[in-house]
XYZ file of C-alpha atoms in Angstrom:
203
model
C 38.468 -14.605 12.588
C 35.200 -14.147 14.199
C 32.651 -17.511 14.501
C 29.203 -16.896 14.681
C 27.224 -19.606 16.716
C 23.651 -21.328 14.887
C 21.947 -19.432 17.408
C 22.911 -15.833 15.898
C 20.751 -16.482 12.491
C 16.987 -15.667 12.651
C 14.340 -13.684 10.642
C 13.074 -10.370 11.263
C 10.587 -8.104 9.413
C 12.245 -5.042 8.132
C 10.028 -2.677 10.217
C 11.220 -4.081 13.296
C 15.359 -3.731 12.737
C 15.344 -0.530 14.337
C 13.550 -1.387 17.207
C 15.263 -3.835 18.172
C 18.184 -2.429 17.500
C 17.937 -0.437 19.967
C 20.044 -1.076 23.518
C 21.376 -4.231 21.736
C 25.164 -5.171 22.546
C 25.081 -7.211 19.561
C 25.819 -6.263 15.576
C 23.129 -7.338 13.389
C 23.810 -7.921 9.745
C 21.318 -8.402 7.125
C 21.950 -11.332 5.104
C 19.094 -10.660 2.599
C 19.251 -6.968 2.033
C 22.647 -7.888 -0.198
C 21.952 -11.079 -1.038
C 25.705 -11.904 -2.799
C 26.100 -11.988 1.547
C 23.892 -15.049 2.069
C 25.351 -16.943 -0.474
C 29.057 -16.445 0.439
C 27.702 -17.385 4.137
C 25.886 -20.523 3.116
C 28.668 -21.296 -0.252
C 31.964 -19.930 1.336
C 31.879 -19.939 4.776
C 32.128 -16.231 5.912
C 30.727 -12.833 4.998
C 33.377 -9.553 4.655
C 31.458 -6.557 6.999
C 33.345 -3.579 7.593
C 36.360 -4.793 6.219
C 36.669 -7.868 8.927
C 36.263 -11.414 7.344
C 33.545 -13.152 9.778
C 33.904 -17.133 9.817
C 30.592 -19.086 9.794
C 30.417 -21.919 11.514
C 28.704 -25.302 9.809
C 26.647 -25.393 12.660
C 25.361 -21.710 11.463
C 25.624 -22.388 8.229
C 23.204 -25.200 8.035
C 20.929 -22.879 10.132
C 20.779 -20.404 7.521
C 20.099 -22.971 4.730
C 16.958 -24.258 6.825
C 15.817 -20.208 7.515
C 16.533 -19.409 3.577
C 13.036 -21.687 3.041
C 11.087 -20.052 5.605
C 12.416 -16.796 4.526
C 10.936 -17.253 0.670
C 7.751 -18.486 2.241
C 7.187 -16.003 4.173
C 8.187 -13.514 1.438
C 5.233 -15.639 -0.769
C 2.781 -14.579 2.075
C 3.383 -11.343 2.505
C 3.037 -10.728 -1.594
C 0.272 -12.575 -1.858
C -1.410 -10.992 0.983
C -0.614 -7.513 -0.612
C -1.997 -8.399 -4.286
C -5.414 -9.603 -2.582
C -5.348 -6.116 -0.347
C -4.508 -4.078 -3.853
C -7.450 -6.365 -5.565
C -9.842 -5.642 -2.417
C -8.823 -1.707 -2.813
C -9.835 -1.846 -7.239
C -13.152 -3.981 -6.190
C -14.239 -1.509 -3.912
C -12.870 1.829 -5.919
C -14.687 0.306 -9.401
C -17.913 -0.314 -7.159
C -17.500 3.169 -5.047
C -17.582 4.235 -9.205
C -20.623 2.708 -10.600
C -22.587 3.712 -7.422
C -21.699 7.294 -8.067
C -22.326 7.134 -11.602
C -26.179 5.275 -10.531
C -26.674 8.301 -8.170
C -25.856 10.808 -10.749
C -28.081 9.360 -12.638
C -30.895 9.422 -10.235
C -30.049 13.284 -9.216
C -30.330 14.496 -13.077
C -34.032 12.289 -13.803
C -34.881 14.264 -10.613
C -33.576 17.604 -11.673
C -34.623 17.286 -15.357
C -38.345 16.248 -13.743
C -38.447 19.381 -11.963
C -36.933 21.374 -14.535
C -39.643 20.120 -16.948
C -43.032 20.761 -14.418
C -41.721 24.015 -14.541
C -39.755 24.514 -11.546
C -37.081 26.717 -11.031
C -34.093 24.972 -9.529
C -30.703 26.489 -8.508
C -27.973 26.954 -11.269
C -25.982 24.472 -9.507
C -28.393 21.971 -10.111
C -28.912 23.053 -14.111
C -25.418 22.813 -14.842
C -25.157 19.213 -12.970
C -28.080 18.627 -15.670
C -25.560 20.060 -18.854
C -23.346 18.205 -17.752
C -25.180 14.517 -17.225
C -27.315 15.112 -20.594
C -27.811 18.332 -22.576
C -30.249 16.127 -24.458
C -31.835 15.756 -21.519
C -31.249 19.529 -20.363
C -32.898 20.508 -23.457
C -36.242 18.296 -23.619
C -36.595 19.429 -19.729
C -36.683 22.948 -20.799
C -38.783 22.872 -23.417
C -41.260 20.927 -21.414
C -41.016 23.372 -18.353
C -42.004 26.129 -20.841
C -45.192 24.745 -21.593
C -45.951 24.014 -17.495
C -48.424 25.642 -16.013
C -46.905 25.322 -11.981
C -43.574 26.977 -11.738
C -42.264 26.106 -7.920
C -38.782 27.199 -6.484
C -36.420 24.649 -5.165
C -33.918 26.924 -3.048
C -32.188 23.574 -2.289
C -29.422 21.895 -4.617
C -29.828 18.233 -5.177
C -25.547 18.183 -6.158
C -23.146 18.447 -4.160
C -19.706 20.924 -4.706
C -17.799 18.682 -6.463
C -14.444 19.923 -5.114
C -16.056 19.022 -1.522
C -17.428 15.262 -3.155
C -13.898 14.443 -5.084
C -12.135 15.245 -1.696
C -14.362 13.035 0.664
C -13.709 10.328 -2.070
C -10.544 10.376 -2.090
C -10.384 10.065 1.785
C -12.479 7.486 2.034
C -10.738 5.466 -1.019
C -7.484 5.809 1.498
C -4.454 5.659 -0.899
C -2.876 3.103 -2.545
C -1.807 -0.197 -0.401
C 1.460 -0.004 0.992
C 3.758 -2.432 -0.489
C 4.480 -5.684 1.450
C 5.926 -6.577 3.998
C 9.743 -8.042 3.940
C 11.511 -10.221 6.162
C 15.899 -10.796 6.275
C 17.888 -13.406 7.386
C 19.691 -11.438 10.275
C 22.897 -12.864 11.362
C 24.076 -10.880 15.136
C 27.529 -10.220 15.322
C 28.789 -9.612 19.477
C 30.204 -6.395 20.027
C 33.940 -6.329 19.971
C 34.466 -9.438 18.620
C 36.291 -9.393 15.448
C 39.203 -7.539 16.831
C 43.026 -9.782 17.489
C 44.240 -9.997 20.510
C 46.447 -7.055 20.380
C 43.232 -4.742 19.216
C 43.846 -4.931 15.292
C 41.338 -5.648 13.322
C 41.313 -8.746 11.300
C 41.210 -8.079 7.692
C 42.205 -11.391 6.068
């Protein structure tokens, strides 16, 4: 049976497994990803990968005991660290929203005062204007009808709103990505867990 030394247990975040995976001569074996593993390491004495029984020393053993603490800790950090970013995102998304809905505000007083000296603003603008208030549409109208200045604004005060939802959205970013995990990675040398005469043991 194969005995894995205190020195072979460690944590590692998820993202980096395949890095550093990479050129290694050494098995690594995620102890947290299954977790029914850690406890038969820590309880029993030995994990089953590949169909080879791997003895773990008490030396090892204690090892992963001590890392199962720092493990859940750092798991506790990384959550809570991801619930503040996903608060920080909704803070600035539901202030991103009442600033819009001040300046949409601000761009149908303007419109409706134009509308109601008498100017002749672009459709674009009138329809922003429907939409905000037709109250407000309405009493504009009426009181450009009765103006004695009619001046043409060639410029739109509103923006396309297919162009304005997209920038929004790009700027918002997306959701945070979940958080971060970390595993109690046990490394398992290369070749070991084969007998003498090349079977593998299978107890």
């Amino acid at each position: 049976m194969q005995v894995v030394g205190a020195s072979s247990v460690y944590l590692q975040k998820v993202t980096d497994k395949e890095q550093n995976q990479q050129g290694q001569q050494t098995k690594k074996v995620s102890l947290t990803a299954d977790y029914t593993k850690y406890v038969h390491a820590v309880r029993d004495g030995y994990i089953e990968e590949d169909g080879v029984r791997i003895s773990i020393s008490d030396e090892a053993r204690e090892a992963l005991e001590k890392l199962r603490d720092q493990w859940q800790e750092l798991q506790d950090e990384m959550n809570a660290e991801w619930i503040m970013k996903k608060d920080q995102q909704a803070a600035e998304r539901s202030s991103k929203t009442m600033q819009d809905r001040t300046n949409d505000q601000t761009k149908a007083m303007e419109i409706a005062r134009r509308i109601a000296k008498g100017g002749h603003v672009p459709p674009k603008d009138e329809q922003t204007l429907l939409d905000y208030s037709s109250d407000l549409y309405q009493m504009a109208k009426q009181a450009g009808m009765l103006a004695k200045k009619h001046k043409k604004y060639k410029k739109a005060l509103t923006e396309d709103k297919k162009k304005t939802e997209g920038r929004s959205m790009s700027e918002n970013g997306g959701q945070a990505a979940g958080p971060e995990r970390y595993e109690i990675v046990m490394e398992i040398p290369s070749g070991e867990g084969e007998m003498a005469d090349g079977s593998a043991d299978a107890e």
